[in-house]
PDB file of C-alpha atoms in Angstrom:
ATOM      1  CA  MET A   1      -8.517  -9.539  25.760  1.00 45.00           C
ATOM      2  CA  GLN A   2      -8.991  -5.928  23.731  1.00 57.00           C
ATOM      3  CA  ASN A   3     -12.226  -4.206  24.796  1.00 61.00           C
ATOM      4  CA  LYS A   4     -13.901  -2.592  22.026  1.00 60.00           C
ATOM      5  CA  GLN A   5     -14.154   0.602  23.899  1.00 60.00           C
ATOM      6  CA  SER A   6     -10.078   0.485  23.193  1.00 79.00           C
ATOM      7  CA  ILE A   7     -10.142  -0.544  20.119  1.00 82.00           C
ATOM      8  CA  LYS A   8     -12.467   2.495  19.604  1.00 80.00           C
ATOM      9  CA  SER A   9      -9.782   4.650  20.339  1.00 82.00           C
ATOM     10  CA  LEU A  10      -6.752   3.193  18.426  1.00 83.00           C
ATOM     11  CA  ILE A  11      -8.896   3.369  15.552  1.00 82.00           C
ATOM     12  CA  ILE A  12      -9.511   6.845  15.909  1.00 79.00           C
ATOM     13  CA  ALA A  13      -6.079   7.653  16.187  1.00 80.00           C
ATOM     14  CA  GLU A  14      -4.848   6.176  13.631  1.00 76.00           C
ATOM     15  CA  LEU A  15      -7.474   8.247  11.445  1.00 73.00           C
ATOM     16  CA  ASP A  16      -6.409  11.439  13.082  1.00 70.00           C
ATOM     17  CA  GLY A  17      -2.579   9.927  12.302  1.00 70.00           C
ATOM     18  CA  GLU A  18      -1.954  10.546  16.240  1.00 76.00           C
ATOM     19  CA  ILE A  19      -1.437   6.441  16.886  1.00 80.00           C
ATOM     20  CA  SER A  20       1.713   5.233  18.088  1.00 81.00           C
ATOM     21  CA  ALA A  21       4.135   2.694  16.888  1.00 73.00           C
ATOM     22  CA  SER A  22       3.077  -0.187  19.576  1.00 79.00           C
ATOM     23  CA  GLY A  23      -0.833   1.565  18.929  1.00 81.00           C
ATOM     24  CA  LYS A  24      -0.681   1.084  15.549  1.00 77.00           C
ATOM     25  CA  GLU A  25       0.948  -2.434  16.123  1.00 74.00           C
ATOM     26  CA  GLU A  26      -2.215  -3.740  18.067  1.00 81.00           C
ATOM     27  CA  LEU A  27      -4.453  -2.381  16.081  1.00 80.00           C
ATOM     28  CA  TYR A  28      -3.736  -4.093  12.943  1.00 73.00           C
ATOM     29  CA  ASN A  29      -3.186  -7.946  14.700  1.00 73.00           C
ATOM     30  CA  TRP A  30      -6.621  -7.226  16.204  1.00 80.00           C
ATOM     31  CA  LEU A  31      -7.597  -6.561  13.012  1.00 73.00           C
ATOM     32  CA  ALA A  32      -6.330  -9.686  11.391  1.00 66.00           C
ATOM     33  CA  LYS A  33      -7.875 -11.891  14.219  1.00 70.00           C
ATOM     34  CA  SER A  34     -11.769 -11.427  11.763  1.00 68.00           C
ATOM     35  CA  GLU A  35     -13.728 -10.509   9.467  1.00 64.00           C
ATOM     36  CA  VAL A  36     -16.230  -8.917  12.037  1.00 73.00           C
ATOM     37  CA  ASN A  37     -13.266  -6.732  12.976  1.00 76.00           C
ATOM     38  CA  ALA A  38     -12.592  -5.493   9.743  1.00 72.00           C
ATOM     39  CA  ARG A  39     -16.076  -4.277   9.002  1.00 70.00           C
ATOM     40  CA  TYR A  40     -15.631  -2.982  12.489  1.00 78.00           C
ATOM     41  CA  TYR A  41     -13.092  -0.396  11.281  1.00 76.00           C
ATOM     42  CA  THR A  42     -14.700  -0.167   8.151  1.00 70.00           C
ATOM     43  CA  HIS A  43     -18.039   0.524  10.453  1.00 69.00           C
ATOM     44  CA  VAL A  44     -15.596   3.454  12.301  1.00 74.00           C
ATOM     45  CA  LYS A  45     -14.783   5.116   9.933  1.00 70.00           C
ATOM     46  CA  ASP A  46     -17.677   5.746   7.837  1.00 63.00           C
ATOM     47  CA  LEU A  47     -18.110   7.427  10.654  1.00 66.00           C
ATOM     48  CA  TRP A  48     -14.791   9.364  10.863  1.00 64.00           C
ATOM     49  CA  ASP A  49     -15.258  10.071   7.198  1.00 58.00           C
ATOM     50  CA  ALA A  50     -18.497  11.919   7.957  1.00 54.00           C
ATOM     51  CA  SER A  51     -17.984  13.695  11.031  1.00 53.00           C
ATOM     52  CA  LEU A  52     -17.134  17.480  10.713  1.00 40.00           C
ATOM     53  CA  ALA A  53     -15.321  17.001  14.902  1.00 45.00           C
ATOM     54  CA  ASN A  54     -12.887  16.257  16.147  1.00 49.00           C
ATOM     55  CA  ALA A  55     -13.920  12.708  16.624  1.00 47.00           C
ATOM     56  CA  SER A  56     -10.536  11.682  18.666  1.00 48.00           C
ATOM     57  CA  GLU A  57     -12.209  14.058  21.857  1.00 50.00           C
ATOM     58  CA  LEU A  58     -15.449  11.716  21.034  1.00 49.00           C
ATOM     59  CA  ALA A  59     -14.179   8.090  22.272  1.00 52.00           C
ATOM     60  CA  GLN A  60     -13.217   8.499  26.100  1.00 52.00           C
ATOM     61  CA  THR A  61     -16.470   6.996  27.339  1.00 53.00           C
ATOM     62  CA  LYS A  62     -19.259   5.672  25.863  1.00 57.00           C
ATOM     63  CA  GLN A  63     -21.982   8.435  26.389  1.00 58.00           C
ATOM     64  CA  GLU A  64     -19.622  10.683  24.358  1.00 54.00           C
ATOM     65  CA  TRP A  65     -19.176   7.994  21.513  1.00 58.00           C
ATOM     66  CA  LYS A  66     -22.908   7.185  22.144  1.00 59.00           C
ATOM     67  CA  ARG A  67     -22.986  11.127  21.252  1.00 56.00           C
ATOM     68  CA  PHE A  68     -20.974  11.468  18.232  1.00 56.00           C
ATOM     69  CA  THR A  69     -22.809   8.262  16.510  1.00 58.00           C
ATOM     70  CA  ASN A  70     -26.057   9.916  16.697  1.00 58.00           C
ATOM     71  CA  ARG A  71     -25.179  12.921  15.550  1.00 52.00           C
ATOM     72  CA  ILE A  72     -24.092  11.229  12.466  1.00 50.00           C
ATOM     73  CA  ALA A  73     -26.601   9.181  12.122  1.00 51.00           C
ATOM     74  CA  SER A  74     -29.053  12.833  12.184  1.00 51.00           C
ATOM     75  CA  GLN A  75     -26.770  14.280   9.513  1.00 46.00           C
ATOM     76  CA  PRO A  76     -28.659  14.982   5.935  1.00 45.00           C
ATOM     77  CA  LYS A  77     -27.610  11.721   3.862  1.00 40.00           C
ATOM     78  CA  LYS A  78     -26.883  14.204   1.059  1.00 37.00           C
ATOM     79  CA  LYS A  79     -24.466  16.290   3.011  1.00 36.00           C
ATOM     80  CA  TYR A  80     -22.949  12.412   4.622  1.00 35.00           C
ATOM     81  CA  GLN A  81     -22.410  11.738   0.820  1.00 36.00           C
ATOM     82  CA  LYS A  82     -20.745  15.222  -0.256  1.00 35.00           C
ATOM     83  CA  LEU A  83     -18.632  14.698   2.489  1.00 34.00           C
ATOM     84  CA  TYR A  84     -16.918  11.260   2.124  1.00 37.00           C
ATOM     85  CA  LEU A  85     -16.463  12.300  -1.659  1.00 36.00           C
ATOM     86  CA  ASN A  86     -14.406  15.406  -0.437  1.00 37.00           C
ATOM     87  CA  THR A  87     -12.330  13.081   1.982  1.00 35.00           C
ATOM     88  CA  TRP A  88     -11.898  10.904  -0.915  1.00 34.00           C
ATOM     89  CA  LEU A  89     -10.530  13.461  -3.534  1.00 36.00           C
ATOM     90  CA  LYS A  90      -8.261  15.111  -0.599  1.00 36.00           C
ATOM     91  CA  VAL A  91      -5.602  12.525  -1.812  1.00 35.00           C
ATOM     92  CA  ALA A  92      -2.246  14.330  -1.372  1.00 34.00           C
ATOM     93  CA  SER A  93       1.946  12.806  -0.531  1.00 33.00           C
ATOM     94  CA  VAL A  94       0.061  11.424   2.379  1.00 36.00           C
ATOM     95  CA  ILE A  95      -0.557   7.865   4.283  1.00 37.00           C
ATOM     96  CA  ILE A  96      -4.100   7.836   3.241  1.00 40.00           C
ATOM     97  CA  ILE A  97      -5.915   5.057   5.394  1.00 37.00           C
ATOM     98  CA  GLY A  98      -8.885   3.441   3.362  1.00 39.00           C
ATOM     99  CA  LEU A  99     -11.518   1.475   3.076  1.00 37.00           C
ATOM    100  CA  LEU A 100     -13.982   1.902  -0.174  1.00 37.00           C
ATOM    101  CA  PHE A 101     -16.821  -0.259   0.848  1.00 37.00           C
ATOM    102  CA  THR A 102     -19.265  -0.500   3.870  1.00 37.00           C
ATOM    103  CA  ASN A 103     -20.538  -3.439   6.128  1.00 40.00           C
ATOM    104  CA  VAL A 104     -23.782  -2.655   4.546  1.00 36.00           C
ATOM    105  CA  VAL A 105     -22.512  -3.191   0.896  1.00 42.00           C
ATOM    106  CA  LEU A 106     -20.629  -6.368   1.647  1.00 42.00           C
ATOM    107  CA  ASN A 107     -23.621  -7.880   3.427  1.00 46.00           C
ATOM    108  CA  THR A 108     -25.567  -7.378   0.318  1.00 42.00           C
ATOM    109  CA  LEU A 109     -22.808  -9.684  -1.610  1.00 47.00           C
ATOM    110  CA  LYS A 110     -24.754 -13.357  -1.181  1.00 54.00           C
ATOM    111  CA  SER A 111     -23.178 -15.127  -5.045  1.00 60.00           C
ATOM    112  CA  PRO A 112     -20.407 -17.232  -4.265  1.00 64.00           C
ATOM    113  CA  GLU A 113     -19.363 -15.150  -7.459  1.00 70.00           C
ATOM    114  CA  PRO A 114     -16.369 -12.759  -7.324  1.00 73.00           C
ATOM    115  CA  VAL A 115     -17.092  -9.002  -7.246  1.00 75.00           C
ATOM    116  CA  TYR A 116     -14.338  -6.605  -7.859  1.00 83.00           C
ATOM    117  CA  ALA A 117     -13.253  -3.282  -6.485  1.00 86.00           C
ATOM    118  CA  THR A 118     -10.190  -1.204  -7.456  1.00 87.00           C
ATOM    119  CA  CYS A 119      -8.035   0.795  -4.846  1.00 88.00           C
ATOM    120  CA  ILE A 120      -5.603   3.330  -6.108  1.00 87.00           C
ATOM    121  CA  ALA A 121      -2.609   5.197  -4.280  1.00 88.00           C
ATOM    122  CA  PRO A 122      -1.842   8.282  -7.497  1.00 85.00           C
ATOM    123  CA  GLU A 123       1.502   9.340  -7.990  1.00 83.00           C
ATOM    124  CA  GLY A 124       2.872  10.961  -5.087  1.00 81.00           C
ATOM    125  CA  SER A 125       0.980   8.922  -2.687  1.00 83.00           C
ATOM    126  CA  VAL A 126       1.055   5.789  -0.174  1.00 86.00           C
ATOM    127  CA  SER A 127      -2.067   4.444   0.288  1.00 86.00           C
ATOM    128  CA  GLN A 128      -3.083   1.903   2.879  1.00 86.00           C
ATOM    129  CA  THR A 129      -6.097  -0.216   2.649  1.00 86.00           C
ATOM    130  CA  ILE A 130      -7.299  -3.102   4.675  1.00 86.00           C
ATOM    131  CA  LEU A 131      -9.310  -6.129   2.291  1.00 88.00           C
ATOM    132  CA  PRO A 132     -12.518  -7.073   3.103  1.00 83.00           C
ATOM    133  CA  ASP A 133     -11.460 -10.851   4.752  1.00 84.00           C
ATOM    134  CA  GLY A 134      -8.501  -8.448   7.072  1.00 84.00           C
ATOM    135  CA  THR A 135      -5.907  -8.820   5.176  1.00 89.00           C
ATOM    136  CA  LEU A 136      -3.466  -5.351   5.591  1.00 90.00           C
ATOM    137  CA  VAL A 137      -2.145  -3.710   2.245  1.00 93.00           C
ATOM    138  CA  TYR A 138       0.116  -0.931   1.471  1.00 93.00           C
ATOM    139  CA  LEU A 139       0.080   0.712  -1.771  1.00 93.00           C
ATOM    140  CA  ASN A 140       2.603   2.472  -2.916  1.00 93.00           C
ATOM    141  CA  ALA A 141       2.702   5.695  -5.603  1.00 89.00           C
ATOM    142  CA  GLY A 142       1.154   4.631  -8.690  1.00 90.00           C
ATOM    143  CA  THR A 143      -0.115   1.156  -7.659  1.00 93.00           C
ATOM    144  CA  GLN A 144      -4.264   0.336  -8.879  1.00 93.00           C
ATOM    145  CA  LEU A 145      -4.984  -3.306  -6.972  1.00 94.00           C
ATOM    146  CA  LYS A 146      -7.926  -5.422  -8.234  1.00 92.00           C
ATOM    147  CA  TYR A 147      -9.907  -7.834  -5.240  1.00 89.00           C
ATOM    148  CA  ASP A 148     -12.296  -9.060  -4.793  1.00 82.00           C
ATOM    149  CA  ILE A 149     -15.308  -7.812  -2.061  1.00 78.00           C
ATOM    150  CA  ASN A 150     -17.243 -10.508  -1.760  1.00 74.00           C
ATOM    151  CA  THR A 151     -16.975 -12.666   0.986  1.00 69.00           C
ATOM    152  CA  GLN A 152     -19.316 -15.255   0.016  1.00 73.00           C
ATOM    153  CA  SER A 153     -16.307 -16.325  -2.879  1.00 76.00           C
ATOM    154  CA  LYS A 154     -14.161 -19.530  -3.004  1.00 77.00           C
ATOM    155  CA  LYS A 155     -11.453 -17.629  -3.031  1.00 81.00           C
ATOM    156  CA  ARG A 156      -9.170 -14.880  -2.324  1.00 89.00           C
ATOM    157  CA  GLU A 157      -6.903 -12.624  -5.010  1.00 91.00           C
ATOM    158  CA  VAL A 158      -6.001  -9.973  -6.265  1.00 94.00           C
ATOM    159  CA  PHE A 159      -4.299  -8.278  -9.468  1.00 95.00           C
ATOM    160  CA  ILE A 160      -1.644  -5.662  -9.139  1.00 95.00           C
ATOM    161  CA  ASP A 161      -0.180  -3.022 -11.254  1.00 94.00           C
ATOM    162  CA  GLY A 162       2.827  -0.911  -9.300  1.00 95.00           C
ATOM    163  CA  GLU A 163       4.094  -2.256  -5.840  1.00 96.00           C
ATOM    164  CA  ALA A 164       1.962  -3.191  -2.686  1.00 96.00           C
ATOM    165  CA  TRP A 165       3.331  -4.899   0.579  1.00 95.00           C
ATOM    166  CA  PHE A 166       1.047  -7.564   2.387  1.00 95.00           C
ATOM    167  CA  SER A 167       0.132  -8.456   5.739  1.00 92.00           C
ATOM    168  CA  VAL A 168      -2.741 -11.812   4.844  1.00 91.00           C
ATOM    169  CA  ARG A 169      -4.940 -13.068   7.188  1.00 82.00           C
ATOM    170  CA  LYS A 170      -4.300 -17.107   7.528  1.00 82.00           C
ATOM    171  CA  ASN A 171      -7.544 -19.355   6.141  1.00 83.00           C
ATOM    172  CA  LYS A 172      -6.252 -22.533   5.090  1.00 81.00           C
ATOM    173  CA  GLN A 173      -9.354 -22.854   3.648  1.00 83.00           C
ATOM    174  CA  LYS A 174      -9.427 -20.252   0.856  1.00 85.00           C
ATOM    175  CA  PRO A 175      -5.575 -19.476   0.036  1.00 86.00           C
ATOM    176  CA  PHE A 176      -4.897 -15.691  -0.693  1.00 92.00           C
ATOM    177  CA  VAL A 177      -3.466 -14.854  -4.638  1.00 93.00           C
ATOM    178  CA  VAL A 178      -2.257 -11.703  -5.842  1.00 95.00           C
ATOM    179  CA  HIS A 179      -1.907 -11.959  -9.609  1.00 94.00           C
ATOM    180  CA  THR A 180       0.820 -10.600 -11.691  1.00 92.00           C
ATOM    181  CA  SER A 181       1.585 -10.351 -15.378  1.00 87.00           C
ATOM    182  CA  PHE A 182       4.027 -13.220 -15.306  1.00 89.00           C
ATOM    183  CA  TYR A 183       3.310 -15.354 -12.995  1.00 91.00           C
ATOM    184  CA  ASP A 184       0.888 -15.724  -9.145  1.00 93.00           C
ATOM    185  CA  VAL A 185       1.999 -15.445  -5.535  1.00 94.00           C
ATOM    186  CA  LYS A 186       0.048 -17.851  -3.436  1.00 92.00           C
ATOM    187  CA  VAL A 187       0.383 -17.631   0.162  1.00 90.00           C
ATOM    188  CA  LEU A 188      -1.970 -18.809   2.916  1.00 71.00           C
ATOM    189  CA  GLY A 189      -0.574 -16.266   6.086  1.00 75.00           C
ATOM    190  CA  THR A 190       2.666 -14.057   5.826  1.00 89.00           C
ATOM    191  CA  GLN A 191       3.571 -10.700   5.091  1.00 93.00           C
ATOM    192  CA  PHE A 192       5.478  -9.878   1.882  1.00 96.00           C
ATOM    193  CA  ASN A 193       6.172  -7.248  -1.050  1.00 96.00           C
ATOM    194  CA  VAL A 194       5.551  -7.334  -5.014  1.00 96.00           C
ATOM    195  CA  LYS A 195       6.823  -5.321  -7.188  1.00 95.00           C
ATOM    196  CA  ALA A 196       5.497  -5.269 -10.552  1.00 94.00           C
ATOM    197  CA  TYR A 197       4.517  -1.944 -12.520  1.00 94.00           C
ATOM    198  CA  ASP A 198       4.170  -2.221 -15.992  1.00 91.00           C
ATOM    199  CA  ASP A 199       6.381   0.359 -17.453  1.00 87.00           C
ATOM    200  CA  ASP A 200       9.222  -1.340 -15.027  1.00 90.00           C
ATOM    201  CA  ASP A 201      11.751  -3.849 -16.865  1.00 89.00           C
ATOM    202  CA  GLU A 202      11.961  -6.358 -13.416  1.00 91.00           C
ATOM    203  CA  LEU A 203       9.338  -7.928 -11.132  1.00 93.00           C
ATOM    204  CA  VAL A 204      10.644  -8.293  -7.931  1.00 95.00           C
ATOM    205  CA  THR A 205       8.526 -10.207  -4.943  1.00 95.00           C
ATOM    206  CA  THR A 206      10.579  -9.862  -1.721  1.00 96.00           C
ATOM    207  CA  LEU A 207       8.932 -12.261   1.530  1.00 96.00           C
ATOM    208  CA  GLU A 208       9.426 -10.980   5.562  1.00 94.00           C
ATOM    209  CA  GLU A 209       7.662 -13.426   7.106  1.00 93.00           C
ATOM    210  CA  GLY A 210       5.785 -17.054   6.356  1.00 91.00           C
ATOM    211  CA  SER A 211       6.159 -19.047   2.789  1.00 90.00           C
ATOM    212  CA  ILE A 212       4.689 -17.609  -0.491  1.00 93.00           C
ATOM    213  CA  GLN A 213       4.649 -20.170  -3.771  1.00 91.00           C
ATOM    214  CA  LEU A 214       5.094 -18.770  -6.864  1.00 91.00           C
ATOM    215  CA  ASN A 215       3.332 -19.708  -9.679  1.00 90.00           C
ATOM    216  CA  PHE A 216       4.448 -18.920 -13.553  1.00 86.00           C
ATOM    217  CA  SER A 217       1.999 -19.069 -16.506  1.00 79.00           C
ATOM    218  CA  GLU A 218       1.818 -21.672 -18.828  1.00 74.00           C
ATOM    219  CA  THR A 219       4.001 -19.639 -21.661  1.00 70.00           C
ATOM    220  CA  ILE A 220       6.932 -18.847 -18.736  1.00 74.00           C
ATOM    221  CA  LYS A 221       9.567 -21.470 -18.580  1.00 64.00           C
ATOM    222  CA  GLY A 222      10.596 -22.693 -15.487  1.00 64.00           C
ATOM    223  CA  GLU A 223       9.580 -24.775 -12.431  1.00 73.00           C
ATOM    224  CA  ASN A 224       7.274 -22.772 -10.028  1.00 82.00           C
ATOM    225  CA  LEU A 225       9.016 -21.475  -7.075  1.00 87.00           C
ATOM    226  CA  VAL A 226       8.931 -21.145  -3.242  1.00 90.00           C
ATOM    227  CA  LEU A 227      10.474 -18.525  -0.866  1.00 92.00           C
ATOM    228  CA  LYS A 228      11.543 -18.053   2.489  1.00 91.00           C
ATOM    229  CA  PRO A 229      11.476 -15.345   4.738  1.00 94.00           C
ATOM    230  CA  GLY A 230      14.194 -13.117   3.945  1.00 95.00           C
ATOM    231  CA  GLU A 231      14.390 -13.997  -0.012  1.00 95.00           C
ATOM    232  CA  GLN A 232      13.731 -12.204  -2.946  1.00 95.00           C
ATOM    233  CA  LEU A 233      12.800 -12.901  -6.342  1.00 93.00           C
ATOM    234  CA  VAL A 234      13.776 -10.600  -9.777  1.00 92.00           C
ATOM    235  CA  PHE A 235      12.477 -11.747 -12.676  1.00 91.00           C
ATOM    236  CA  ASN A 236      12.860 -10.047 -15.694  1.00 89.00           C
ATOM    237  CA  LYS A 237      10.047  -8.906 -17.926  1.00 87.00           C
ATOM    238  CA  THR A 238      12.102  -8.655 -21.454  1.00 85.00           C
ATOM    239  CA  GLU A 239      13.846 -12.197 -20.714  1.00 84.00           C
ATOM    240  CA  ARG A 240      10.973 -13.978 -19.797  1.00 83.00           C
ATOM    241  CA  LYS A 241      12.332 -15.769 -17.109  1.00 81.00           C
ATOM    242  CA  TYR A 242      13.580 -14.877 -13.667  1.00 75.00           C
ATOM    243  CA  LEU A 243      17.586 -13.473 -13.337  1.00 74.00           C
ATOM    244  CA  HIS A 244      18.461 -14.699  -9.288  1.00 84.00           C
ATOM    245  CA  LYS A 245      16.362 -15.587  -6.179  1.00 89.00           C
ATOM    246  CA  LEU A 246      18.722 -14.151  -3.034  1.00 90.00           C
ATOM    247  CA  LYS A 247      18.944 -13.187   0.399  1.00 94.00           C
ATOM    248  CA  VAL A 248      18.390  -9.385   0.957  1.00 92.00           C
ATOM    249  CA  ASP A 249      17.372  -7.355   3.947  1.00 91.00           C
ATOM    250  CA  THR A 250      13.934  -6.913   3.048  1.00 93.00           C
ATOM    251  CA  LYS A 251      13.808  -3.479   5.026  1.00 89.00           C
ATOM    252  CA  LEU A 252      15.417  -1.602   1.937  1.00 88.00           C
ATOM    253  CA  TYR A 253      12.351  -2.990  -0.800  1.00 91.00           C
ATOM    254  CA  THR A 254       9.611  -2.700   2.219  1.00 92.00           C
ATOM    255  CA  SER A 255      10.262   0.497   3.943  1.00 88.00           C
ATOM    256  CA  TRP A 256       8.216   2.763   1.138  1.00 89.00           C
ATOM    257  CA  LYS A 257       5.413   1.781   3.567  1.00 88.00           C
ATOM    258  CA  GLU A 258       6.465   3.568   6.439  1.00 84.00           C
ATOM    259  CA  ASN A 259       7.040   6.701   3.886  1.00 80.00           C
ATOM    260  CA  LYS A 260      10.277   5.961   4.201  1.00 82.00           C
ATOM    261  CA  LEU A 261      12.729   4.935   1.082  1.00 80.00           C
ATOM    262  CA  ILE A 262      16.474   3.656   1.015  1.00 82.00           C
ATOM    263  CA  PHE A 263      18.861   2.886  -1.014  1.00 79.00           C
ATOM    264  CA  LEU A 264      22.480   1.400  -1.752  1.00 81.00           C
ATOM    265  CA  GLU A 265      24.241   2.298  -4.897  1.00 83.00           C
ATOM    266  CA  MET A 266      21.282   2.657  -6.460  1.00 85.00           C
ATOM    267  CA  PRO A 267      21.294   3.784 -10.424  1.00 86.00           C
ATOM    268  CA  PHE A 268      20.643   7.609 -10.942  1.00 86.00           C
ATOM    269  CA  GLY A 269      18.105   6.038 -13.653  1.00 86.00           C
ATOM    270  CA  GLU A 270      16.409   3.910 -10.954  1.00 86.00           C
ATOM    271  CA  LEU A 271      16.477   6.519  -8.572  1.00 87.00           C
ATOM    272  CA  VAL A 272      14.648   9.115 -11.089  1.00 88.00           C
ATOM    273  CA  GLN A 273      11.599   7.003 -11.361  1.00 87.00           C
ATOM    274  CA  LEU A 274      11.209   6.190  -7.480  1.00 86.00           C
ATOM    275  CA  LEU A 275      11.364   9.853  -6.922  1.00 88.00           C
ATOM    276  CA  GLU A 276       8.697  10.899  -9.475  1.00 88.00           C
ATOM    277  CA  ARG A 277       5.982   8.091  -8.356  1.00 87.00           C
ATOM    278  CA  LYS A 278       7.171   9.185  -5.043  1.00 85.00           C
ATOM    279  CA  PHE A 279       7.068  13.235  -5.214  1.00 85.00           C
ATOM    280  CA  GLY A 280       4.450  12.992  -8.377  1.00 84.00           C
ATOM    281  CA  VAL A 281       6.700  15.186 -10.486  1.00 87.00           C
ATOM    282  CA  GLU A 282       8.583  14.526 -13.957  1.00 90.00           C
ATOM    283  CA  ILE A 283      12.462  14.698 -14.026  1.00 91.00           C
ATOM    284  CA  ILE A 284      14.081  14.977 -17.188  1.00 91.00           C
ATOM    285  CA  VAL A 285      17.731  13.994 -17.678  1.00 89.00           C
ATOM    286  CA  ASP A 286      19.406  15.992 -20.201  1.00 87.00           C
ATOM    287  CA  ASP A 287      22.388  13.598 -20.073  1.00 83.00           C
ATOM    288  CA  GLU A 288      22.537  10.097 -20.366  1.00 82.00           C
ATOM    289  CA  SER A 289      25.891  10.103 -18.691  1.00 83.00           C
ATOM    290  CA  ILE A 290      24.317  11.291 -15.280  1.00 82.00           C
ATOM    291  CA  LEU A 291      22.353   7.836 -15.317  1.00 82.00           C
ATOM    292  CA  GLY A 292      26.093   6.074 -14.879  1.00 79.00           C
ATOM    293  CA  GLU A 293      25.833   7.851 -11.556  1.00 82.00           C
ATOM    294  CA  HIS A 294      25.235   5.661  -8.250  1.00 84.00           C
ATOM    295  CA  PHE A 295      23.639   6.425  -5.318  1.00 81.00           C
ATOM    296  CA  THR A 296      22.971   5.694  -1.293  1.00 82.00           C
ATOM    297  CA  GLY A 297      20.780   7.519   0.981  1.00 80.00           C
ATOM    298  CA  THR A 298      17.823   7.481   2.994  1.00 82.00           C
ATOM    299  CA  ILE A 299      14.547   9.521   2.349  1.00 80.00           C
ATOM    300  CA  LYS A 300      12.187   9.909   4.625  1.00 79.00           C
ATOM    301  CA  ASN A 301      10.698  13.696   5.654  1.00 76.00           C
ATOM    302  CA  GLU A 302      12.545  15.456   3.018  1.00 81.00           C
ATOM    303  CA  SER A 303      10.877  17.334   0.030  1.00 84.00           C
ATOM    304  CA  ILE A 304      11.512  17.339  -3.778  1.00 85.00           C
ATOM    305  CA  LEU A 305      13.597  19.839  -3.655  1.00 86.00           C
ATOM    306  CA  GLU A 306      15.991  18.729   0.065  1.00 86.00           C
ATOM    307  CA  ILE A 307      16.238  15.827  -2.226  1.00 86.00           C
ATOM    308  CA  LEU A 308      17.657  17.424  -5.276  1.00 86.00           C
ATOM    309  CA  ASN A 309      19.801  19.858  -2.894  1.00 86.00           C
ATOM    310  CA  ILE A 310      21.853  17.066  -1.478  1.00 83.00           C
ATOM    311  CA  ILE A 311      22.184  14.830  -4.740  1.00 83.00           C
ATOM    312  CA  GLN A 312      23.781  17.973  -6.259  1.00 83.00           C
ATOM    313  CA  HIS A 313      25.940  18.655  -3.617  1.00 81.00           C
ATOM    314  CA  THR A 314      27.185  14.724  -3.617  1.00 78.00           C
ATOM    315  CA  HIS A 315      27.398  14.391  -7.607  1.00 80.00           C
ATOM    316  CA  PRO A 316      28.656  16.397 -10.015  1.00 82.00           C
ATOM    317  CA  ILE A 317      25.166  17.450 -11.258  1.00 85.00           C
ATOM    318  CA  GLN A 318      22.267  20.436 -10.639  1.00 87.00           C
ATOM    319  CA  TYR A 319      18.760  21.002 -11.449  1.00 88.00           C
ATOM    320  CA  LYS A 320      16.468  23.396 -12.575  1.00 88.00           C
ATOM    321  CA  LEU A 321      12.713  23.880 -12.754  1.00 87.00           C
ATOM    322  CA  ASP A 322      10.554  23.992 -15.607  1.00 84.00           C
ATOM    323  CA  GLY A 323       7.078  24.550 -14.764  1.00 79.00           C
ATOM    324  CA  GLN A 324       6.033  20.657 -13.302  1.00 78.00           C
ATOM    325  CA  LYS A 325       9.448  19.919 -14.598  1.00 87.00           C
ATOM    326  CA  VAL A 326      12.809  18.737 -12.993  1.00 90.00           C
ATOM    327  CA  ILE A 327      15.174  19.248 -15.542  1.00 91.00           C
ATOM    328  CA  ILE A 328      18.540  17.525 -14.242  1.00 90.00           C
ATOM    329  CA  GLN A 329      21.900  18.649 -15.990  1.00 88.00           C
ATOM    330  CA  LYS A 330      25.525  17.552 -16.149  1.00 85.00           C
ATOM    331  CA  ARG A 331      27.273  19.869 -13.810  1.00 80.00           C
TER     332      ARG A 331
END
């Protein structure tokens, strides 16, 4: 069983951006075990956000950890609030580790009625959040997630505008429900991806592990569906019906949470939309015939300009910059 001291070290390594892949997996498995663990993570992160020092050097011994927590506790309240706010405002095109509410807030919620908060991943960023029940969520760029922070509520539910990947902590007594505009995704414990941007024509749900049930609203024709691992449902919003359920390589649709994008024969119009969200830029296509081009590739750490340079060397297009806009033209 993982001891508390090593867990502290894992959490700080995660916040410091120096955690290994095996360490990250170990930490997430620990977080998914209980709400107590998720709250402890919140406590450590709050201390981290308030710290002026490099906390990764302070988790090696219990004595150093005690000095670290004592120093944070002794800081003036106004200074703590200012530092926390500044940390939150420094959102950029990097993965943001974030929990919005502390253990103190959660313990004040005694009513069984839902109490909602909203988590946002701005354009050009990917946000990682752990919900009060221990569920791990990644939010893709331009996504808003409204969720219930009251641990006394009778149900677990979230509302999404955008794209999110979920690793849901199992709780048979309280199923987890993701609400979209056209159907609800009901789960007990699983890993899946929901792409539900309001301005997209299609709503796409992809299942990695476990089992999920899609419950359509009363205005949608069709029976409720159950997805198995490796299956994906594509729903057309205009026609108000699902187009197909098919087997897919789930990595193609979930790699974005690792700040990596993989696309196969993607229409240029979709690629433009993807790049706008990922990098927070506006892209204007001068010639609509370019939209018929298809692209295959992987984006990991490249900048928007590096990607555009690759595209213009492999396809008959060129680009120019106009202030904060990128203009694509046919070559």
